[in-house]
Amino acid sequence: SRAELEAQGAGDSGFVPADRQASLFGNLTVGDNMVARLDREIAPGGALRRGRMERIAHELREGFRVKAASIGMPIRALSGGNQQKVAIAAAIVKRPEVLVLEEPTRGVDIGSKSEIYRIMRSYAAEGHAVMIYCTEVPEAFEAADLVYVVSEGRLSEPIMVMTHPDVESLARAITRLERHGAAQPAA
């Protein structure tokens, strides 16, 4: 059940690296990739519960809108955007308190980008923290509430994205902080 998964993941963090292949098992199916990080939920006492694995994978495929003919398809048969949604589903399935995504929409089509943003916002709306590391200002504008700039090893004060009417305005604010960080003497 969802409550069991949430209790299992309490206090944890989930991470999806920029290279989605680093978080996927290329020799496994779509469904197996989604549930591979579960333990007690799918293998109590060490025996795999295939039926439970399939139910969870079907729920995740629907919830994350993964375009796959079946959960039994090889992960490599999916588009990059759908592979990324599987990688995010695999990180979220244990319901971590903090979800960390590095360049979450790198190399995905525009439709997958909007789906990934929807997933991140939905997860955050459930009370979880979602952190993204990105180098593209448009992504920060679309996906973030707060932006921090790291420059010369220093972390800036937060920028509230909603106070910027467009991407260009946010880009100027980020550029000022990048220059400010580089100009400051080391503490």
Coordinates of N, CA, C and O in Angstrom, one line a residue:
S1 N 0.8 -1.2 0.0 CA 0.0 0.0 0.0 C 0.9 1.2 0.0 O 2.0 1.2 0.4
R2 N 0.3 2.4 -0.4 CA 1.0 3.6 -0.4 C 1.5 4.0 0.9 O 2.7 4.5 1.1
A3 N 0.7 3.8 2.0 CA 1.2 4.1 3.4 C 2.4 3.3 3.8 O 3.3 3.8 4.4
E4 N 2.4 2.0 3.4 CA 3.6 1.2 3.7 C 4.8 1.7 3.0 O 5.9 1.8 3.6
L5 N 4.7 2.1 1.7 CA 5.8 2.7 1.0 C 6.3 4.0 1.6 O 7.5 4.2 1.7
E6 N 5.3 4.8 2.0 CA 5.7 6.1 2.6 C 6.5 5.8 3.9 O 7.5 6.5 4.2
A7 N 6.0 4.9 4.7 CA 6.7 4.6 6.0 C 8.1 4.0 5.7 O 9.0 4.3 6.4
Q8 N 8.2 3.2 4.7 CA 9.4 2.6 4.4 C 10.5 3.7 3.9 O 11.6 3.6 4.3
G9 N 10.0 4.7 3.3 CA 11.0 5.7 2.7 C 11.2 6.9 3.6 O 12.0 7.8 3.3
A10 N 10.5 7.0 4.7 CA 10.6 8.1 5.6 C 12.0 8.4 6.0 O 12.7 7.6 6.4
G11 N 12.4 9.7 5.8 CA 13.7 10.1 6.1 C 14.8 9.9 5.0 O 15.9 10.4 5.1
D12 N 14.4 9.2 4.0 CA 15.3 8.9 2.9 C 15.4 10.0 1.8 O 14.6 11.0 1.9
S13 N 16.3 9.9 0.9 CA 16.4 10.7 -0.2 C 16.4 9.9 -1.5 O 16.9 8.7 -1.4
G14 N 16.0 10.4 -2.6 CA 16.1 9.7 -3.8 C 16.9 10.6 -4.8 O 16.8 11.8 -4.7
F15 N 17.6 10.0 -5.7 CA 18.5 10.7 -6.6 C 18.4 10.2 -8.0 O 18.4 9.0 -8.2
V16 N 18.3 11.1 -8.9 CA 18.3 10.7 -10.3 C 19.4 11.6 -11.0 O 19.3 12.8 -11.1
P17 N 20.5 10.9 -11.4 CA 21.6 11.6 -12.0 C 21.3 12.1 -13.4 O 20.3 11.7 -14.0
A18 N 22.2 13.0 -13.9 CA 22.0 13.6 -15.2 C 22.0 12.6 -16.3 O 21.2 12.7 -17.3
D19 N 22.8 11.6 -16.1 CA 22.9 10.5 -17.1 C 21.9 9.4 -16.7 O 22.2 8.6 -15.8
R20 N 20.7 9.4 -17.3 CA 19.6 8.5 -16.8 C 20.1 7.0 -16.9 O 19.6 6.2 -16.2
Q21 N 21.0 6.7 -17.8 CA 21.5 5.3 -17.9 C 22.2 4.9 -16.6 O 22.2 3.7 -16.3
A22 N 22.7 5.8 -15.8 CA 23.3 5.5 -14.6 C 22.3 5.1 -13.5 O 22.7 4.5 -12.5
S23 N 21.1 5.4 -13.7 CA 20.1 5.0 -12.7 C 19.1 3.9 -13.2 O 18.2 3.6 -12.5
L24 N 19.3 3.5 -14.5 CA 18.5 2.4 -15.0 C 19.3 1.1 -15.2 O 20.5 1.2 -15.4
F25 N 18.6 0.0 -15.2 CA 19.3 -1.3 -15.4 C 18.9 -1.6 -16.9 O 17.8 -2.0 -17.2
G26 N 19.9 -1.5 -17.8 CA 19.7 -1.7 -19.2 C 19.2 -3.1 -19.6 O 18.6 -3.3 -20.6
N27 N 19.5 -4.1 -18.7 CA 19.1 -5.4 -19.0 C 17.8 -5.8 -18.5 O 17.3 -7.0 -18.6
L28 N 17.1 -4.9 -17.8 CA 15.8 -5.2 -17.2 C 14.6 -4.5 -18.0 O 14.9 -3.7 -18.8
T29 N 13.4 -4.9 -17.7 CA 12.3 -4.4 -18.3 C 11.9 -3.1 -17.7 O 12.4 -2.7 -16.7
V30 N 10.9 -2.4 -18.3 CA 10.4 -1.2 -17.8 C 9.9 -1.4 -16.4 O 10.2 -0.6 -15.5
G31 N 9.0 -2.4 -16.2 CA 8.5 -2.6 -14.9 C 9.5 -3.0 -13.8 O 9.4 -2.5 -12.7
D32 N 10.5 -3.8 -14.2 CA 11.5 -4.2 -13.2 C 12.3 -3.0 -12.8 O 12.8 -2.9 -11.7
N33 N 12.6 -2.1 -13.8 CA 13.3 -0.9 -13.4 C 12.6 0.0 -12.4 O 13.2 0.6 -11.5
M34 N 11.3 0.0 -12.6 CA 10.5 0.8 -11.7 C 10.5 0.3 -10.2 O 10.4 1.1 -9.3
V35 N 10.5 -1.0 -10.0 CA 10.4 -1.5 -8.7 C 11.7 -2.1 -8.1 O 11.7 -2.6 -7.0
A36 N 12.8 -2.0 -8.9 CA 14.1 -2.7 -8.5 C 14.6 -2.2 -7.2 O 15.3 -2.9 -6.5
R37 N 14.2 -0.9 -6.7 CA 14.8 -0.4 -5.5 C 13.9 -0.7 -4.3 O 14.3 -0.4 -3.2
L38 N 12.8 -1.3 -4.5 CA 11.9 -1.7 -3.4 C 12.5 -3.0 -2.8 O 13.1 -3.8 -3.4
D39 N 12.3 -3.2 -1.5 CA 12.8 -4.4 -0.9 C 11.7 -5.1 -0.1 O 11.2 -6.1 -0.7
R40 N 11.4 -4.7 1.1 CA 10.4 -5.5 1.8 C 9.0 -5.5 1.1 O 8.3 -6.5 1.3
E41 N 8.7 -4.5 0.3 CA 7.4 -4.5 -0.3 C 7.3 -5.6 -1.4 O 6.2 -6.1 -1.6
I42 N 8.4 -5.9 -2.1 CA 8.3 -6.9 -3.2 C 9.0 -8.2 -2.8 O 8.8 -9.2 -3.5
A43 N 9.8 -8.2 -1.7 CA 10.5 -9.5 -1.4 C 10.6 -9.7 0.1 O 11.6 -9.7 0.7
P44 N 9.4 -9.8 0.8 CA 9.4 -10.0 2.2 C 10.0 -11.4 2.5 O 9.7 -12.4 1.8
G45 N 11.0 -11.4 3.4 CA 11.7 -12.7 3.7 C 12.5 -13.2 2.6 O 13.0 -14.4 2.6
G46 N 12.8 -12.4 1.5 CA 13.7 -12.8 0.5 C 13.0 -13.4 -0.8 O 13.7 -13.6 -1.8
A47 N 11.8 -13.7 -0.7 CA 11.1 -14.3 -1.9 C 10.4 -13.2 -2.6 O 9.5 -12.5 -2.1
L48 N 10.7 -13.1 -3.9 CA 10.1 -12.1 -4.8 C 8.6 -12.3 -4.9 O 8.2 -13.4 -5.2
R49 N 7.8 -11.3 -4.8 CA 6.3 -11.3 -5.1 C 6.1 -10.7 -6.4 O 5.8 -9.5 -6.5
R50 N 6.1 -11.5 -7.5 CA 6.0 -11.0 -8.8 C 4.7 -10.3 -9.1 O 4.6 -9.3 -9.7
G51 N 3.6 -10.8 -8.5 CA 2.3 -10.2 -8.7 C 2.3 -8.8 -8.1 O 1.8 -7.9 -8.7
R52 N 2.8 -8.7 -6.9 CA 2.9 -7.3 -6.3 C 3.8 -6.4 -7.1 O 3.5 -5.2 -7.3
M53 N 4.9 -6.9 -7.6 CA 5.8 -6.1 -8.5 C 5.1 -5.6 -9.7 O 5.2 -4.4 -10.1
E54 N 4.3 -6.5 -10.3 CA 3.6 -6.1 -11.5 C 2.5 -5.0 -11.2 O 2.3 -4.1 -12.0
R55 N 1.8 -5.2 -10.1 CA 0.8 -4.2 -9.7 C 1.4 -2.8 -9.5 O 0.9 -1.8 -10.0
I56 N 2.5 -2.8 -8.8 CA 3.1 -1.5 -8.5 C 3.6 -0.9 -9.8 O 3.5 0.3 -10.1
A57 N 4.3 -1.7 -10.7 CA 4.8 -1.2 -12.0 C 3.6 -0.7 -12.8 O 3.8 0.4 -13.5
H58 N 2.5 -1.4 -12.9 CA 1.4 -0.9 -13.7 C 0.9 0.5 -13.1 O 0.6 1.4 -13.9
E59 N 0.8 0.6 -11.8 CA 0.4 1.9 -11.2 C 1.3 3.0 -11.5 O 0.9 4.1 -11.9
L60 N 2.6 2.7 -11.5 CA 3.6 3.7 -11.8 C 3.6 4.1 -13.3 O 3.7 5.3 -13.6
R61 N 3.4 3.1 -14.1 CA 3.3 3.4 -15.6 C 2.2 4.4 -15.8 O 2.3 5.3 -16.6
E62 N 1.0 4.1 -15.2 CA -0.1 5.0 -15.4 C 0.1 6.4 -14.8 O -0.1 7.4 -15.4
G63 N 0.6 6.4 -13.5 CA 0.7 7.6 -12.8 C 1.8 8.5 -13.4 O 1.7 9.8 -13.4
F64 N 2.8 7.9 -14.0 CA 3.9 8.7 -14.6 C 3.7 8.9 -16.1 O 4.6 9.5 -16.7
R65 N 2.6 8.3 -16.6 CA 2.3 8.4 -18.0 C 3.4 8.0 -18.9 O 3.8 8.6 -19.9
V66 N 4.0 6.8 -18.6 CA 5.1 6.3 -19.3 C 4.5 5.6 -20.6 O 3.6 4.8 -20.4
K67 N 4.9 6.0 -21.7 CA 4.4 5.5 -23.0 C 5.2 4.2 -23.3 O 6.3 4.2 -23.9
A68 N 4.6 3.1 -22.9 CA 5.2 1.8 -23.2 C 4.0 0.8 -23.4 O 3.0 0.8 -22.7
A69 N 4.2 -0.1 -24.4 CA 3.1 -1.0 -24.7 C 2.8 -1.9 -23.5 O 1.7 -2.3 -23.3
S70 N 3.9 -2.3 -22.8 CA 3.7 -3.1 -21.6 C 4.9 -2.8 -20.7 O 5.9 -2.3 -21.1
I71 N 4.7 -3.2 -19.4 CA 5.8 -3.1 -18.4 C 6.8 -4.1 -18.7 O 7.9 -4.0 -18.1
G72 N 6.5 -5.1 -19.5 CA 7.5 -6.2 -19.9 C 8.5 -5.8 -21.0 O 9.4 -6.6 -21.3
M73 N 8.3 -4.6 -21.6 CA 9.2 -4.1 -22.6 C 10.6 -3.9 -22.1 O 10.8 -3.5 -20.9
P74 N 11.6 -4.1 -22.9 CA 13.0 -3.7 -22.5 C 13.1 -2.2 -22.3 O 12.5 -1.5 -23.1
I75 N 13.7 -1.8 -21.3 CA 13.8 -0.3 -21.0 C 14.5 0.4 -22.2 O 14.1 1.5 -22.5
R76 N 15.4 -0.2 -22.9 CA 16.0 0.4 -24.0 C 15.1 0.7 -25.2 O 15.4 1.5 -26.1
A77 N 13.9 0.1 -25.2 CA 13.0 0.3 -26.3 C 12.2 1.6 -26.2 O 11.6 2.0 -27.1
L78 N 12.3 2.2 -25.0 CA 11.6 3.5 -24.8 C 12.4 4.7 -25.3 O 13.6 4.7 -25.3
S79 N 11.6 5.8 -25.5 CA 12.3 7.0 -25.9 C 13.0 7.6 -24.7 O 12.8 7.1 -23.5
G80 N 13.9 8.5 -24.9 CA 14.7 9.1 -23.8 C 13.8 9.7 -22.7 O 14.0 9.6 -21.5
G81 N 12.7 10.4 -23.1 CA 11.8 11.0 -22.2 C 11.1 10.0 -21.3 O 10.9 10.2 -20.1
N82 N 10.7 8.9 -21.9 CA 10.0 7.8 -21.2 C 11.0 7.1 -20.3 O 10.6 6.7 -19.2
Q83 N 12.2 6.9 -20.7 CA 13.2 6.3 -19.8 C 13.4 7.2 -18.6 O 13.5 6.7 -17.5
Q84 N 13.5 8.5 -18.8 CA 13.6 9.5 -17.7 C 12.5 9.4 -16.7 O 12.7 9.4 -15.5
K85 N 11.3 9.3 -17.3 CA 10.1 9.1 -16.4 C 10.2 7.8 -15.5 O 9.9 7.8 -14.4
V86 N 10.7 6.8 -16.1 CA 10.9 5.5 -15.4 C 12.0 5.7 -14.3 O 11.8 5.3 -13.2
A87 N 13.1 6.4 -14.7 CA 14.1 6.7 -13.7 C 13.6 7.5 -12.5 O 13.9 7.2 -11.3
I88 N 12.7 8.5 -12.8 CA 12.1 9.3 -11.7 C 11.2 8.4 -10.9 O 11.1 8.5 -9.7
A89 N 10.4 7.6 -11.6 CA 9.4 6.7 -10.9 C 10.2 5.8 -9.9 O 9.8 5.6 -8.8
A90 N 11.3 5.3 -10.4 CA 12.1 4.4 -9.6 C 12.7 5.1 -8.3 O 12.8 4.5 -7.3
A91 N 13.0 6.4 -8.5 CA 13.5 7.2 -7.3 C 12.3 7.5 -6.4 O 12.6 7.6 -5.2
I92 N 11.2 7.7 -6.9 CA 10.0 8.2 -6.1 C 9.3 7.0 -5.4 O 8.7 7.2 -4.4
V93 N 9.4 5.8 -5.9 CA 8.6 4.7 -5.5 C 8.7 4.4 -4.0 O 7.7 4.0 -3.3
K94 N 9.8 4.7 -3.4 CA 10.0 4.5 -1.9 C 9.6 5.7 -1.1 O 9.7 5.7 0.1
R95 N 9.0 6.7 -1.8 CA 8.5 7.9 -1.2 C 9.5 8.7 -0.3 O 9.3 8.9 0.9
P96 N 10.7 9.0 -0.9 CA 11.7 9.7 -0.1 C 11.2 11.1 0.3 O 10.4 11.7 -0.4
E97 N 11.7 11.6 1.4 CA 11.4 13.0 1.9 C 12.0 14.0 0.9 O 11.4 15.0 0.7
V98 N 13.2 13.7 0.4 CA 13.9 14.6 -0.5 C 14.2 13.9 -1.8 O 14.8 12.8 -1.8
L99 N 13.7 14.5 -2.9 CA 14.0 14.0 -4.2 C 15.0 14.9 -4.9 O 14.7 16.1 -5.0
V100 N 16.1 14.4 -5.3 CA 17.1 15.2 -6.0 C 17.3 14.8 -7.4 O 17.5 13.6 -7.7
L101 N 17.1 15.7 -8.3 CA 17.2 15.4 -9.7 C 18.3 16.3 -10.4 O 18.3 17.6 -10.2
E102 N 19.2 15.7 -11.1 CA 20.3 16.5 -11.8 C 19.9 16.5 -13.3 O 19.8 15.5 -13.9
E103 N 19.8 17.8 -13.8 CA 19.4 18.0 -15.2 C 18.3 17.1 -15.6 O 18.4 16.2 -16.5
P104 N 17.1 17.2 -14.9 CA 16.0 16.2 -15.1 C 15.4 16.1 -16.5 O 14.8 15.1 -16.8
T105 N 15.6 17.2 -17.3 CA 15.0 17.1 -18.7 C 16.0 17.2 -19.8 O 15.6 17.4 -20.9
R106 N 17.2 16.9 -19.5 CA 18.3 16.9 -20.5 C 18.0 15.8 -21.5 O 17.8 14.7 -21.2
G107 N 17.9 16.2 -22.8 CA 17.8 15.3 -23.9 C 16.4 14.7 -24.0 O 16.2 13.6 -24.7
V108 N 15.4 15.4 -23.5 CA 14.0 14.8 -23.7 C 13.2 15.8 -24.5 O 13.5 17.0 -24.5
D109 N 12.1 15.3 -25.1 CA 11.3 16.2 -25.9 C 10.4 17.1 -25.1 O 10.3 16.9 -23.9
I110 N 9.8 18.0 -25.7 CA 9.0 19.0 -25.0 C 7.8 18.4 -24.2 O 7.5 18.9 -23.1
G111 N 7.2 17.4 -24.8 CA 6.1 16.8 -24.1 C 6.5 16.1 -22.8 O 5.9 16.2 -21.8
S112 N 7.7 15.4 -22.9 CA 8.2 14.7 -21.7 C 8.6 15.7 -20.7 O 8.5 15.5 -19.5
K113 N 9.2 16.9 -21.1 CA 9.6 17.9 -20.2 C 8.4 18.4 -19.4 O 8.5 18.5 -18.1
S114 N 7.3 18.6 -20.0 CA 6.1 19.1 -19.3 C 5.6 18.0 -18.3 O 5.2 18.3 -17.2
E115 N 5.7 16.8 -18.7 CA 5.3 15.7 -17.8 C 6.2 15.6 -16.6 O 5.8 15.3 -15.5
I116 N 7.5 15.7 -16.9 CA 8.5 15.7 -15.8 C 8.2 16.8 -14.8 O 8.3 16.6 -13.6
Y117 N 8.0 18.0 -15.3 CA 7.7 19.1 -14.4 C 6.4 18.9 -13.6 O 6.3 19.2 -12.4
R118 N 5.4 18.3 -14.3 CA 4.2 17.9 -13.6 C 4.4 16.9 -12.4 O 4.0 17.1 -11.3
I119 N 5.3 15.9 -12.7 CA 5.6 14.9 -11.7 C 6.3 15.6 -10.5 O 6.0 15.3 -9.4
M120 N 7.3 16.5 -10.8 CA 8.0 17.1 -9.7 C 7.1 18.0 -8.9 O 7.2 18.0 -7.7
R121 N 6.3 18.8 -9.5 CA 5.4 19.7 -8.8 C 4.4 18.8 -8.0 O 4.0 19.2 -6.8
S122 N 3.9 17.8 -8.5 CA 2.9 16.9 -7.8 C 3.6 16.3 -6.6 O 3.0 16.3 -5.5
Y123 N 4.8 15.9 -6.7 CA 5.5 15.3 -5.6 C 5.8 16.3 -4.5 O 5.6 16.0 -3.3
A124 N 6.1 17.5 -4.9 CA 6.4 18.6 -4.0 C 5.1 19.0 -3.3 O 5.0 19.2 -2.1
A125 N 4.0 19.0 -4.0 CA 2.7 19.3 -3.4 C 2.2 18.3 -2.4 O 1.4 18.7 -1.5
E126 N 2.7 17.1 -2.4 CA 2.4 16.1 -1.4 C 3.2 16.3 -0.1 O 3.1 15.6 0.8
G127 N 4.1 17.4 -0.1 CA 4.8 17.7 1.1 C 6.3 17.3 1.1 O 7.0 17.3 2.1
H128 N 6.8 16.8 0.0 CA 8.1 16.4 -0.2 C 9.0 17.5 -0.7 O 8.5 18.3 -1.4
A129 N 10.3 17.5 -0.4 CA 11.2 18.4 -1.0 C 11.7 17.9 -2.3 O 12.1 16.7 -2.4
V130 N 11.7 18.8 -3.3 CA 12.3 18.4 -4.6 C 13.4 19.4 -5.0 O 13.1 20.6 -5.0
M131 N 14.6 18.9 -5.1 CA 15.7 19.8 -5.5 C 16.2 19.4 -6.9 O 16.3 18.2 -7.2
I132 N 16.4 20.4 -7.7 CA 16.9 20.1 -9.0 C 18.2 20.9 -9.2 O 18.4 22.0 -8.8
Y133 N 19.2 20.2 -9.8 CA 20.4 20.9 -10.2 C 20.3 21.1 -11.7 O 20.1 20.1 -12.5
C134 N 20.4 22.3 -12.2 CA 20.3 22.5 -13.6 C 21.1 23.7 -14.0 O 21.5 24.6 -13.2
T135 N 21.5 23.7 -15.3 CA 22.3 24.7 -15.9 C 21.5 25.6 -16.8 O 22.1 26.5 -17.4
E136 N 20.3 25.3 -17.1 CA 19.5 26.0 -18.0 C 18.4 26.9 -17.3 O 17.6 26.4 -16.5
V137 N 18.5 28.2 -17.5 CA 17.6 29.1 -16.9 C 16.1 28.8 -17.2 O 15.3 28.9 -16.4
P138 N 15.8 28.5 -18.5 CA 14.4 28.2 -18.8 C 13.9 27.0 -17.9 O 12.7 27.1 -17.5
E139 N 14.7 26.1 -17.6 CA 14.2 25.0 -16.8 C 14.0 25.5 -15.4 O 13.0 25.1 -14.8
A140 N 14.9 26.3 -14.9 CA 14.7 26.8 -13.5 C 13.4 27.7 -13.5 O 12.6 27.6 -12.5
F141 N 13.1 28.4 -14.6 CA 11.9 29.3 -14.6 C 10.7 28.4 -14.6 O 9.7 28.7 -14.0
E142 N 10.7 27.3 -15.4 CA 9.5 26.4 -15.5 C 9.3 25.5 -14.3 O 8.2 25.3 -13.9
A143 N 10.4 25.1 -13.6 CA 10.2 24.0 -12.6 C 10.4 24.5 -11.2 O 10.0 23.8 -10.3
A144 N 11.1 25.6 -11.0 CA 11.5 25.9 -9.6 C 10.6 27.0 -9.0 O 10.1 27.9 -9.7
D145 N 10.6 27.0 -7.7 CA 10.0 28.1 -6.9 C 11.1 29.0 -6.4 O 11.0 30.2 -6.4
L146 N 12.2 28.4 -6.0 CA 13.4 29.2 -5.5 C 14.6 28.7 -6.3 O 14.7 27.5 -6.7
V147 N 15.5 29.7 -6.6 CA 16.7 29.4 -7.3 C 17.9 29.8 -6.4 O 17.9 30.9 -5.9
Y148 N 18.9 29.0 -6.3 CA 20.1 29.4 -5.6 C 21.2 29.3 -6.7 O 21.2 28.3 -7.5
V149 N 22.1 30.2 -6.7 CA 23.3 30.2 -7.6 C 24.5 29.8 -6.8 O 24.8 30.4 -5.8
V150 N 25.3 28.9 -7.4 CA 26.6 28.5 -6.8 C 27.6 29.1 -7.7 O 27.6 28.8 -8.9
S151 N 28.4 30.0 -7.2 CA 29.5 30.7 -7.9 C 30.7 30.8 -7.1 O 30.6 31.2 -5.9
E152 N 31.8 30.3 -7.6 CA 33.1 30.3 -6.9 C 33.0 29.6 -5.5 O 33.5 30.1 -4.6
G153 N 32.2 28.6 -5.5 CA 32.0 27.8 -4.3 C 31.1 28.4 -3.2 O 31.0 27.9 -2.1
R154 N 30.4 29.5 -3.6 CA 29.5 30.1 -2.6 C 28.1 30.0 -3.1 O 27.8 30.0 -4.3
L155 N 27.2 29.8 -2.1 CA 25.8 29.7 -2.4 C 25.1 31.1 -2.2 O 25.3 31.7 -1.2
S156 N 24.4 31.5 -3.2 CA 23.7 32.8 -3.1 C 22.5 32.8 -2.2 O 22.1 31.7 -1.7
E157 N 22.0 33.9 -2.0 CA 20.7 34.1 -1.3 C 19.6 33.5 -2.3 O 19.9 33.5 -3.5
P158 N 18.5 33.1 -1.9 CA 17.5 32.5 -2.8 C 16.9 33.6 -3.7 O 16.7 34.8 -3.3
I159 N 16.6 33.2 -4.9 CA 15.8 34.1 -5.8 C 14.4 33.4 -5.9 O 14.3 32.3 -6.2
M160 N 13.4 34.2 -5.7 CA 12.0 33.7 -5.8 C 11.7 33.8 -7.3 O 11.6 35.0 -7.8
V161 N 11.4 32.7 -7.9 CA 11.1 32.7 -9.4 C 9.9 33.5 -9.7 O 9.9 34.2 -10.7
M162 N 8.8 33.4 -8.9 CA 7.6 34.0 -9.2 C 7.7 35.6 -9.2 O 6.8 36.2 -9.8
T163 N 8.8 36.1 -8.7 CA 8.9 37.6 -8.8 C 9.5 38.1 -10.1 O 9.7 39.3 -10.3
H164 N 9.8 37.1 -11.0 CA 10.4 37.4 -12.3 C 9.3 37.1 -13.4 O 8.8 36.0 -13.5
P165 N 8.9 38.1 -14.2 CA 7.8 38.0 -15.1 C 8.2 37.1 -16.3 O 7.3 36.5 -17.0
D166 N 9.5 36.9 -16.6 CA 9.9 36.1 -17.7 C 11.3 35.5 -17.5 O 12.0 35.8 -16.6
V167 N 11.6 34.6 -18.4 CA 12.9 33.9 -18.4 C 14.1 34.9 -18.4 O 15.1 34.8 -17.7
E168 N 14.0 35.9 -19.2 CA 15.0 36.9 -19.4 C 15.3 37.6 -18.1 O 16.5 37.9 -17.7
S169 N 14.3 38.0 -17.4 CA 14.4 38.7 -16.1 C 15.1 37.8 -15.1 O 16.0 38.2 -14.4
L170 N 14.7 36.5 -15.1 CA 15.4 35.6 -14.1 C 16.9 35.4 -14.6 O 17.7 35.3 -13.7
A171 N 17.1 35.3 -15.8 CA 18.5 35.1 -16.3 C 19.4 36.3 -15.9 O 20.5 36.1 -15.5
R172 N 18.8 37.5 -16.0 CA 19.6 38.7 -15.5 C 19.9 38.6 -14.0 O 21.0 38.9 -13.6
A173 N 19.0 38.2 -13.2 CA 19.2 38.0 -11.8 C 20.2 37.0 -11.5 O 21.1 37.2 -10.6
I174 N 20.2 35.9 -12.2 CA 21.2 34.8 -12.0 C 22.5 35.3 -12.4 O 23.5 35.1 -11.7
T175 N 22.6 36.0 -13.5 CA 23.9 36.5 -14.0 C 24.5 37.5 -13.0 O 25.7 37.4 -12.7
R176 N 23.7 38.3 -12.4 CA 24.2 39.3 -11.4 C 24.8 38.5 -10.2 O 25.8 38.8 -9.7
L177 N 24.1 37.4 -9.8 CA 24.6 36.6 -8.7 C 25.9 35.9 -9.0 O 26.8 35.7 -8.2
E178 N 26.0 35.4 -10.3 CA 27.2 34.7 -10.7 C 28.4 35.7 -10.6 O 29.4 35.3 -10.1
R179 N 28.2 36.9 -11.1 CA 29.3 37.9 -11.1 C 29.6 38.3 -9.7 O 30.7 38.5 -9.3
H180 N 28.5 38.5 -8.9 CA 28.7 38.9 -7.5 C 29.5 37.8 -6.7 O 30.4 38.2 -6.0
G181 N 29.2 36.6 -6.9 CA 29.9 35.5 -6.2 C 31.4 35.5 -6.6 O 32.2 35.2 -5.8
A182 N 31.6 35.7 -7.9 CA 33.0 35.6 -8.4 C 33.8 36.8 -7.9 O 35.0 36.7 -7.7
A183 N 33.2 38.0 -7.7 CA 33.9 39.2 -7.3 C 34.2 39.3 -5.8 O 35.0 40.0 -5.4
Q184 N 33.4 38.5 -5.0 CA 33.6 38.6 -3.5 C 34.9 37.9 -3.1 O 35.3 36.8 -3.6
P185 N 35.6 38.5 -2.1 CA 36.8 37.8 -1.6 C 36.3 36.6 -0.7 O 35.2 36.6 -0.2
A186 N 37.2 35.6 -0.7 CA 36.9 34.4 0.1 C 36.8 34.8 1.6 O 37.5 35.6 2.1
A187 N 35.8 34.1 2.2 CA 35.6 34.4 3.6 C 36.6 33.6 4.5 O 37.1 32.6 4.2

